[in-house]
């Protein structure tokens, strides 16, 4: 991916991985716009990075995405990259069906699946008009090998992986590259939001700064499937004959 001279919209860009990527691209001289639901968080991040723009955007709402697309394209006609980063992760135990909140499940599916679909649908007509453009979808190492504690989250990220593969194939003869970035377990507020911090087979989360450094190095290559750091282990496990062994290990 070309790492400079872009105009980039990053969803979920006010915190966590989204903010880390936004600030890294901003430091390289790109025009960066961050999107998210919390205006105060977006304003604070943009203020800390002079020149960075923002748009209030709810990726669970088709109407919000369409309105944001019209706004961003008008204000930033050179937009040529979107990064679908916004996501939520919840703990569900289907062995206790009475504990499952349907609205929470739908929120997770809406954010992690319908959000990227609606983003691509809304912004692709504009991206196709650019001489060089890219769509970067964030999946997860858990797309390839699930941790059963997060059954819906892992399934949604498996969807993102599959959708990205199909989208890449369909756009192969256009100016739009389609890239999948698959993080490992990264220490962000996504995990901190869980009531009980979790560890999986002795694994520890990757520091956010280390992940951003590794992710930016991977994005600078010509590769289009990018499992980062520890996600390479899950990626390999998910496609190998030892998949059952890997699954047992991370779900111990």
C-alpha atoms as a PDB file:
ATOM      1  CA  UNK A   1       0.000   0.000   0.000  1.00  0.00           C
ATOM      2  CA  UNK A   2       1.175   3.514  -0.754  1.00  0.00           C
ATOM      3  CA  UNK A   3       1.763   5.026   2.689  1.00  0.00           C
ATOM      4  CA  UNK A   4       1.920   8.721   1.755  1.00  0.00           C
ATOM      5  CA  UNK A   5      -0.128  11.213  -0.230  1.00  0.00           C
ATOM      6  CA  UNK A   6      -3.473   9.682   0.757  1.00  0.00           C
ATOM      7  CA  UNK A   7      -6.718  11.016   2.140  1.00  0.00           C
ATOM      8  CA  UNK A   8      -7.845   8.366   4.617  1.00  0.00           C
ATOM      9  CA  UNK A   9     -11.062   7.830   6.578  1.00  0.00           C
ATOM     10  CA  UNK A  10     -10.717   5.514   9.600  1.00  0.00           C
ATOM     11  CA  UNK A  11     -13.807   4.329  11.459  1.00  0.00           C
ATOM     12  CA  UNK A  12     -13.447   3.903  15.199  1.00  0.00           C
ATOM     13  CA  UNK A  13     -10.574   6.350  14.857  1.00  0.00           C
ATOM     14  CA  UNK A  14     -10.974   8.128  18.168  1.00  0.00           C
ATOM     15  CA  UNK A  15      -9.407   5.439  20.339  1.00  0.00           C
ATOM     16  CA  UNK A  16      -7.537   2.139  20.400  1.00  0.00           C
ATOM     17  CA  UNK A  17      -6.226   0.646  17.181  1.00  0.00           C
ATOM     18  CA  UNK A  18      -8.141   3.169  15.080  1.00  0.00           C
ATOM     19  CA  UNK A  19      -6.498   6.119  16.796  1.00  0.00           C
ATOM     20  CA  UNK A  20      -3.108   4.452  16.626  1.00  0.00           C
ATOM     21  CA  UNK A  21      -3.400   3.937  12.869  1.00  0.00           C
ATOM     22  CA  UNK A  22      -4.814   7.434  12.387  1.00  0.00           C
ATOM     23  CA  UNK A  23      -1.904   9.079  14.200  1.00  0.00           C
ATOM     24  CA  UNK A  24       0.659   6.925  12.386  1.00  0.00           C
ATOM     25  CA  UNK A  25      -0.756   7.841   8.970  1.00  0.00           C
ATOM     26  CA  UNK A  26      -1.080  11.478  10.065  1.00  0.00           C
ATOM     27  CA  UNK A  27       2.613  11.593  10.992  1.00  0.00           C
ATOM     28  CA  UNK A  28       3.469  10.395   7.486  1.00  0.00           C
ATOM     29  CA  UNK A  29       1.765  13.462   6.031  1.00  0.00           C
ATOM     30  CA  UNK A  30      -1.520  11.911   4.947  1.00  0.00           C
ATOM     31  CA  UNK A  31      -4.815  13.749   5.347  1.00  0.00           C
ATOM     32  CA  UNK A  32      -6.627  11.664   7.946  1.00  0.00           C
ATOM     33  CA  UNK A  33     -10.305  11.814   8.899  1.00  0.00           C
ATOM     34  CA  UNK A  34     -11.493   9.823  11.902  1.00  0.00           C
ATOM     35  CA  UNK A  35     -15.054   8.629  12.302  1.00  0.00           C
ATOM     36  CA  UNK A  36     -16.983   7.418  15.323  1.00  0.00           C
ATOM     37  CA  UNK A  37     -20.085   7.868  17.453  1.00  0.00           C
ATOM     38  CA  UNK A  38     -18.536   9.857  20.314  1.00  0.00           C
ATOM     39  CA  UNK A  39     -18.032  13.456  19.188  1.00  0.00           C
ATOM     40  CA  UNK A  40     -16.080  14.412  22.304  1.00  0.00           C
ATOM     41  CA  UNK A  41     -13.553  11.611  21.712  1.00  0.00           C
ATOM     42  CA  UNK A  42     -13.169  12.565  18.042  1.00  0.00           C
ATOM     43  CA  UNK A  43     -12.691  16.230  18.932  1.00  0.00           C
ATOM     44  CA  UNK A  44     -10.059  15.398  21.525  1.00  0.00           C
ATOM     45  CA  UNK A  45      -8.108  13.161  19.137  1.00  0.00           C
ATOM     46  CA  UNK A  46      -8.296  15.667  16.292  1.00  0.00           C
ATOM     47  CA  UNK A  47      -7.195  18.495  18.595  1.00  0.00           C
ATOM     48  CA  UNK A  48      -4.155  16.453  19.624  1.00  0.00           C
ATOM     49  CA  UNK A  49      -3.245  16.031  15.947  1.00  0.00           C
ATOM     50  CA  UNK A  50      -3.552  19.417  14.195  1.00  0.00           C
ATOM     51  CA  UNK A  51      -4.872  19.021  10.673  1.00  0.00           C
ATOM     52  CA  UNK A  52      -6.711  15.773  11.373  1.00  0.00           C
ATOM     53  CA  UNK A  53     -10.415  15.892  10.509  1.00  0.00           C
ATOM     54  CA  UNK A  54     -13.357  14.020  11.966  1.00  0.00           C
ATOM     55  CA  UNK A  55     -16.923  13.020  11.169  1.00  0.00           C
ATOM     56  CA  UNK A  56     -19.564  11.757  13.579  1.00  0.00           C
ATOM     57  CA  UNK A  57     -20.504   8.354  12.236  1.00  0.00           C
ATOM     58  CA  UNK A  58     -22.532   5.433  13.592  1.00  0.00           C
ATOM     59  CA  UNK A  59     -21.555   2.272  11.720  1.00  0.00           C
ATOM     60  CA  UNK A  60     -24.691   0.474  12.974  1.00  0.00           C
ATOM     61  CA  UNK A  61     -26.832   2.918  10.970  1.00  0.00           C
ATOM     62  CA  UNK A  62     -27.044   2.818   7.171  1.00  0.00           C
ATOM     63  CA  UNK A  63     -28.461   6.337   7.171  1.00  0.00           C
ATOM     64  CA  UNK A  64     -25.594   7.667   9.299  1.00  0.00           C
ATOM     65  CA  UNK A  65     -23.029   6.064   6.991  1.00  0.00           C
ATOM     66  CA  UNK A  66     -24.691   7.514   3.881  1.00  0.00           C
ATOM     67  CA  UNK A  67     -24.825  10.983   5.432  1.00  0.00           C
ATOM     68  CA  UNK A  68     -21.188  10.734   6.506  1.00  0.00           C
ATOM     69  CA  UNK A  69     -20.158   9.601   3.017  1.00  0.00           C
ATOM     70  CA  UNK A  70     -21.835  12.605   1.411  1.00  0.00           C
ATOM     71  CA  UNK A  71     -20.237  14.941   3.958  1.00  0.00           C
ATOM     72  CA  UNK A  72     -16.718  13.493   3.759  1.00  0.00           C
ATOM     73  CA  UNK A  73     -16.623  13.294  -0.034  1.00  0.00           C
ATOM     74  CA  UNK A  74     -17.754  16.913  -0.265  1.00  0.00           C
ATOM     75  CA  UNK A  75     -15.172  18.149   2.241  1.00  0.00           C
ATOM     76  CA  UNK A  76     -12.386  15.818   1.129  1.00  0.00           C
ATOM     77  CA  UNK A  77     -12.842  15.086  -2.589  1.00  0.00           C
ATOM     78  CA  UNK A  78      -9.384  13.466  -2.741  1.00  0.00           C
ATOM     79  CA  UNK A  79     -10.513  10.686  -0.363  1.00  0.00           C
ATOM     80  CA  UNK A  80      -8.948   7.479  -1.650  1.00  0.00           C
ATOM     81  CA  UNK A  81      -8.684   5.132   1.355  1.00  0.00           C
ATOM     82  CA  UNK A  82     -11.213   3.874   3.880  1.00  0.00           C
ATOM     83  CA  UNK A  83     -10.210   1.775   6.880  1.00  0.00           C
ATOM     84  CA  UNK A  84     -13.068  -0.258   8.371  1.00  0.00           C
ATOM     85  CA  UNK A  85     -11.808  -0.550  11.933  1.00  0.00           C
ATOM     86  CA  UNK A  86     -14.881   0.054  14.133  1.00  0.00           C
ATOM     87  CA  UNK A  87     -15.831  -3.049  16.080  1.00  0.00           C
ATOM     88  CA  UNK A  88     -17.230  -4.370  19.347  1.00  0.00           C
ATOM     89  CA  UNK A  89     -16.433  -7.558  21.265  1.00  0.00           C
ATOM     90  CA  UNK A  90     -18.791  -9.169  23.781  1.00  0.00           C
ATOM     91  CA  UNK A  91     -18.677 -12.252  25.973  1.00  0.00           C
ATOM     92  CA  UNK A  92     -21.570 -14.689  25.446  1.00  0.00           C
ATOM     93  CA  UNK A  93     -22.191 -18.099  27.014  1.00  0.00           C
ATOM     94  CA  UNK A  94     -24.746 -19.967  24.921  1.00  0.00           C
ATOM     95  CA  UNK A  95     -24.671 -22.785  27.465  1.00  0.00           C
ATOM     96  CA  UNK A  96     -26.756 -20.321  29.489  1.00  0.00           C
ATOM     97  CA  UNK A  97     -29.267 -19.138  26.863  1.00  0.00           C
ATOM     98  CA  UNK A  98     -31.192 -17.126  29.439  1.00  0.00           C
ATOM     99  CA  UNK A  99     -28.144 -14.857  29.711  1.00  0.00           C
ATOM    100  CA  UNK A 100     -28.069 -13.971  26.003  1.00  0.00           C
ATOM    101  CA  UNK A 101     -29.251 -10.451  25.254  1.00  0.00           C
ATOM    102  CA  UNK A 102     -30.572 -10.376  21.701  1.00  0.00           C
ATOM    103  CA  UNK A 103     -30.134  -6.615  21.376  1.00  0.00           C
ATOM    104  CA  UNK A 104     -26.463  -6.889  22.334  1.00  0.00           C
ATOM    105  CA  UNK A 105     -25.929  -9.684  19.815  1.00  0.00           C
ATOM    106  CA  UNK A 106     -27.540  -7.579  17.091  1.00  0.00           C
ATOM    107  CA  UNK A 107     -25.397  -4.590  18.011  1.00  0.00           C
ATOM    108  CA  UNK A 108     -22.250  -6.688  17.613  1.00  0.00           C
ATOM    109  CA  UNK A 109     -23.400  -8.121  14.291  1.00  0.00           C
ATOM    110  CA  UNK A 110     -24.511  -4.693  13.105  1.00  0.00           C
ATOM    111  CA  UNK A 111     -21.198  -3.051  13.942  1.00  0.00           C
ATOM    112  CA  UNK A 112     -18.849  -5.813  12.814  1.00  0.00           C
ATOM    113  CA  UNK A 113     -20.676  -7.113   9.735  1.00  0.00           C
ATOM    114  CA  UNK A 114     -23.248  -4.657   8.435  1.00  0.00           C
ATOM    115  CA  UNK A 115     -20.957  -1.704   9.199  1.00  0.00           C
ATOM    116  CA  UNK A 116     -18.202  -2.724   6.743  1.00  0.00           C
ATOM    117  CA  UNK A 117     -20.795  -3.705   4.115  1.00  0.00           C
ATOM    118  CA  UNK A 118     -22.551  -0.345   4.368  1.00  0.00           C
ATOM    119  CA  UNK A 119     -19.232   1.544   4.392  1.00  0.00           C
ATOM    120  CA  UNK A 120     -18.068  -0.197   1.215  1.00  0.00           C
ATOM    121  CA  UNK A 121     -21.438   0.338  -0.460  1.00  0.00           C
ATOM    122  CA  UNK A 122     -21.517   4.045   0.415  1.00  0.00           C
ATOM    123  CA  UNK A 123     -17.909   4.949  -0.425  1.00  0.00           C
ATOM    124  CA  UNK A 124     -17.062   2.616  -3.304  1.00  0.00           C
ATOM    125  CA  UNK A 125     -18.599   4.764  -6.075  1.00  0.00           C
ATOM    126  CA  UNK A 126     -16.235   7.581  -5.074  1.00  0.00           C
ATOM    127  CA  UNK A 127     -13.212   5.320  -4.577  1.00  0.00           C
ATOM    128  CA  UNK A 128     -13.660   3.829  -8.051  1.00  0.00           C
ATOM    129  CA  UNK A 129     -13.153   7.291  -9.509  1.00  0.00           C
ATOM    130  CA  UNK A 130      -9.723   7.686  -7.896  1.00  0.00           C
ATOM    131  CA  UNK A 131      -6.574   6.703  -9.812  1.00  0.00           C
ATOM    132  CA  UNK A 132      -5.306   4.738  -6.791  1.00  0.00           C
ATOM    133  CA  UNK A 133      -7.511   3.734  -3.900  1.00  0.00           C
ATOM    134  CA  UNK A 134      -7.731   1.156  -1.134  1.00  0.00           C
ATOM    135  CA  UNK A 135     -10.186  -0.442   1.245  1.00  0.00           C
ATOM    136  CA  UNK A 136      -8.593  -1.797   4.433  1.00  0.00           C
ATOM    137  CA  UNK A 137     -10.790  -4.130   6.461  1.00  0.00           C
ATOM    138  CA  UNK A 138      -9.722  -5.087   9.977  1.00  0.00           C
ATOM    139  CA  UNK A 139     -10.530  -8.659  10.824  1.00  0.00           C
ATOM    140  CA  UNK A 140      -8.709 -10.471  13.644  1.00  0.00           C
ATOM    141  CA  UNK A 141      -6.509 -13.452  14.295  1.00  0.00           C
ATOM    142  CA  UNK A 142      -9.724 -14.860  15.775  1.00  0.00           C
ATOM    143  CA  UNK A 143     -11.231 -14.918  12.277  1.00  0.00           C
ATOM    144  CA  UNK A 144      -9.102 -18.002  11.641  1.00  0.00           C
ATOM    145  CA  UNK A 145      -9.262 -19.686  15.050  1.00  0.00           C
ATOM    146  CA  UNK A 146     -11.994 -18.661  17.509  1.00  0.00           C
ATOM    147  CA  UNK A 147     -11.809 -18.190  21.229  1.00  0.00           C
ATOM    148  CA  UNK A 148     -15.149 -19.614  22.352  1.00  0.00           C
ATOM    149  CA  UNK A 149     -15.528 -16.907  25.002  1.00  0.00           C
ATOM    150  CA  UNK A 150     -16.384 -14.498  22.143  1.00  0.00           C
ATOM    151  CA  UNK A 151     -18.518 -16.666  19.825  1.00  0.00           C
ATOM    152  CA  UNK A 152     -20.287 -13.845  17.982  1.00  0.00           C
ATOM    153  CA  UNK A 153     -17.212 -11.638  17.677  1.00  0.00           C
ATOM    154  CA  UNK A 154     -15.077 -14.421  16.215  1.00  0.00           C
ATOM    155  CA  UNK A 155     -17.805 -15.346  13.742  1.00  0.00           C
ATOM    156  CA  UNK A 156     -18.172 -11.725  12.620  1.00  0.00           C
ATOM    157  CA  UNK A 157     -14.430 -11.475  12.006  1.00  0.00           C
ATOM    158  CA  UNK A 158     -14.537 -14.709  10.003  1.00  0.00           C
ATOM    159  CA  UNK A 159     -17.180 -12.964   7.916  1.00  0.00           C
ATOM    160  CA  UNK A 160     -14.899  -9.953   7.417  1.00  0.00           C
ATOM    161  CA  UNK A 161     -12.135 -12.273   6.187  1.00  0.00           C
ATOM    162  CA  UNK A 162     -14.439 -14.025   3.716  1.00  0.00           C
ATOM    163  CA  UNK A 163     -16.109 -10.802   2.555  1.00  0.00           C
ATOM    164  CA  UNK A 164     -12.723  -9.180   1.997  1.00  0.00           C
ATOM    165  CA  UNK A 165     -11.558 -12.080  -0.157  1.00  0.00           C
ATOM    166  CA  UNK A 166     -14.663 -11.841  -2.364  1.00  0.00           C
ATOM    167  CA  UNK A 167     -14.502  -8.058  -2.537  1.00  0.00           C
ATOM    168  CA  UNK A 168     -10.837  -8.213  -3.575  1.00  0.00           C
ATOM    169  CA  UNK A 169     -11.700 -10.629  -6.368  1.00  0.00           C
ATOM    170  CA  UNK A 170     -14.601  -8.538  -7.621  1.00  0.00           C
ATOM    171  CA  UNK A 171     -12.505  -5.342  -7.675  1.00  0.00           C
ATOM    172  CA  UNK A 172      -9.385  -6.980  -9.154  1.00  0.00           C
ATOM    173  CA  UNK A 173      -9.697  -5.072 -12.436  1.00  0.00           C
ATOM    174  CA  UNK A 174     -10.314  -1.672 -10.837  1.00  0.00           C
ATOM    175  CA  UNK A 175      -8.112   0.969  -9.215  1.00  0.00           C
ATOM    176  CA  UNK A 176      -9.227  -0.128  -5.729  1.00  0.00           C
ATOM    177  CA  UNK A 177      -7.008  -2.496  -3.739  1.00  0.00           C
ATOM    178  CA  UNK A 178      -8.646  -4.499  -0.961  1.00  0.00           C
ATOM    179  CA  UNK A 179      -6.480  -5.278   2.067  1.00  0.00           C
ATOM    180  CA  UNK A 180      -7.177  -7.321   5.184  1.00  0.00           C
ATOM    181  CA  UNK A 181      -5.362  -6.377   8.384  1.00  0.00           C
ATOM    182  CA  UNK A 182      -5.725  -9.020  11.101  1.00  0.00           C
ATOM    183  CA  UNK A 183      -4.559  -7.905  14.560  1.00  0.00           C
ATOM    184  CA  UNK A 184      -3.578 -10.282  17.344  1.00  0.00           C
ATOM    185  CA  UNK A 185      -4.771  -9.649  20.896  1.00  0.00           C
ATOM    186  CA  UNK A 186      -3.889  -5.981  21.391  1.00  0.00           C
ATOM    187  CA  UNK A 187      -4.160  -4.111  24.679  1.00  0.00           C
ATOM    188  CA  UNK A 188      -6.938  -1.575  24.069  1.00  0.00           C
ATOM    189  CA  UNK A 189     -10.183  -0.487  25.686  1.00  0.00           C
ATOM    190  CA  UNK A 190     -11.944  -3.233  23.681  1.00  0.00           C
ATOM    191  CA  UNK A 191     -10.577  -5.829  26.084  1.00  0.00           C
ATOM    192  CA  UNK A 192     -10.517  -3.484  29.076  1.00  0.00           C
ATOM    193  CA  UNK A 193     -14.310  -3.170  28.769  1.00  0.00           C
ATOM    194  CA  UNK A 194     -14.764  -6.773  29.908  1.00  0.00           C
ATOM    195  CA  UNK A 195     -15.659  -7.111  33.554  1.00  0.00           C
ATOM    196  CA  UNK A 196     -13.086  -9.856  34.079  1.00  0.00           C
ATOM    197  CA  UNK A 197      -9.757  -9.499  32.243  1.00  0.00           C
ATOM    198  CA  UNK A 198      -8.984 -12.720  30.415  1.00  0.00           C
ATOM    199  CA  UNK A 199      -5.810 -14.600  29.593  1.00  0.00           C
ATOM    200  CA  UNK A 200      -5.678 -17.386  27.061  1.00  0.00           C
ATOM    201  CA  UNK A 201      -3.134 -20.186  27.528  1.00  0.00           C
ATOM    202  CA  UNK A 202      -0.671 -17.763  29.099  1.00  0.00           C
ATOM    203  CA  UNK A 203      -0.880 -15.297  26.213  1.00  0.00           C
ATOM    204  CA  UNK A 204      -0.682 -11.596  26.957  1.00  0.00           C
ATOM    205  CA  UNK A 205      -1.968  -8.710  24.837  1.00  0.00           C
ATOM    206  CA  UNK A 206       0.433  -6.961  22.472  1.00  0.00           C
ATOM    207  CA  UNK A 207       1.132  -3.324  23.464  1.00  0.00           C
ATOM    208  CA  UNK A 208      -0.755  -0.980  21.168  1.00  0.00           C
ATOM    209  CA  UNK A 209       2.366   0.945  20.126  1.00  0.00           C
ATOM    210  CA  UNK A 210       4.124  -2.283  19.136  1.00  0.00           C
ATOM    211  CA  UNK A 211       1.123  -3.389  17.113  1.00  0.00           C
ATOM    212  CA  UNK A 212       0.902  -0.081  15.246  1.00  0.00           C
ATOM    213  CA  UNK A 213       4.599  -0.262  14.345  1.00  0.00           C
ATOM    214  CA  UNK A 214       4.185  -3.814  13.032  1.00  0.00           C
ATOM    215  CA  UNK A 215       0.928  -3.058  11.241  1.00  0.00           C
ATOM    216  CA  UNK A 216       2.322  -0.015   9.446  1.00  0.00           C
ATOM    217  CA  UNK A 217       5.331  -2.059   8.300  1.00  0.00           C
ATOM    218  CA  UNK A 218       2.999  -4.738   6.934  1.00  0.00           C
ATOM    219  CA  UNK A 219       0.727  -2.198   5.238  1.00  0.00           C
ATOM    220  CA  UNK A 220       3.758  -0.742   3.441  1.00  0.00           C
ATOM    221  CA  UNK A 221       4.235  -4.044   1.588  1.00  0.00           C
ATOM    222  CA  UNK A 222       2.444  -5.267  -1.531  1.00  0.00           C
ATOM    223  CA  UNK A 223       0.699  -8.061   0.376  1.00  0.00           C
ATOM    224  CA  UNK A 224      -3.057  -7.971   0.759  1.00  0.00           C
ATOM    225  CA  UNK A 225      -3.639 -10.449   3.613  1.00  0.00           C
ATOM    226  CA  UNK A 226      -1.828  -9.159   6.671  1.00  0.00           C
ATOM    227  CA  UNK A 227      -2.016 -11.202   9.875  1.00  0.00           C
ATOM    228  CA  UNK A 228       0.129  -9.178  12.280  1.00  0.00           C
ATOM    229  CA  UNK A 229       2.525 -10.621  14.877  1.00  0.00           C
ATOM    230  CA  UNK A 230       0.715 -13.225  17.000  1.00  0.00           C
ATOM    231  CA  UNK A 231      -2.198 -13.396  14.542  1.00  0.00           C
ATOM    232  CA  UNK A 232       0.150 -15.271  12.188  1.00  0.00           C
ATOM    233  CA  UNK A 233      -0.009 -18.209  14.600  1.00  0.00           C
ATOM    234  CA  UNK A 234      -3.819 -18.248  14.524  1.00  0.00           C
ATOM    235  CA  UNK A 235      -3.872 -17.713  10.753  1.00  0.00           C
ATOM    236  CA  UNK A 236      -1.558 -20.666  10.191  1.00  0.00           C
ATOM    237  CA  UNK A 237      -3.449 -22.748  12.728  1.00  0.00           C
ATOM    238  CA  UNK A 238      -6.760 -22.028  11.066  1.00  0.00           C
ATOM    239  CA  UNK A 239      -5.622 -23.365   7.687  1.00  0.00           C
ATOM    240  CA  UNK A 240      -3.402 -26.225   8.850  1.00  0.00           C
ATOM    241  CA  UNK A 241      -4.019 -29.859   9.688  1.00  0.00           C
ATOM    242  CA  UNK A 242      -3.298 -28.965  13.317  1.00  0.00           C
ATOM    243  CA  UNK A 243      -6.283 -26.620  13.558  1.00  0.00           C
ATOM    244  CA  UNK A 244      -7.960 -28.743  16.237  1.00  0.00           C
ATOM    245  CA  UNK A 245      -4.782 -28.679  18.304  1.00  0.00           C
ATOM    246  CA  UNK A 246      -4.539 -24.891  18.071  1.00  0.00           C
ATOM    247  CA  UNK A 247      -8.221 -24.522  18.957  1.00  0.00           C
ATOM    248  CA  UNK A 248      -7.759 -26.685  22.040  1.00  0.00           C
ATOM    249  CA  UNK A 249      -4.704 -24.708  23.106  1.00  0.00           C
ATOM    250  CA  UNK A 250      -6.222 -21.221  22.942  1.00  0.00           C
ATOM    251  CA  UNK A 251      -9.458 -22.405  24.536  1.00  0.00           C
ATOM    252  CA  UNK A 252      -7.768 -24.282  27.379  1.00  0.00           C
END
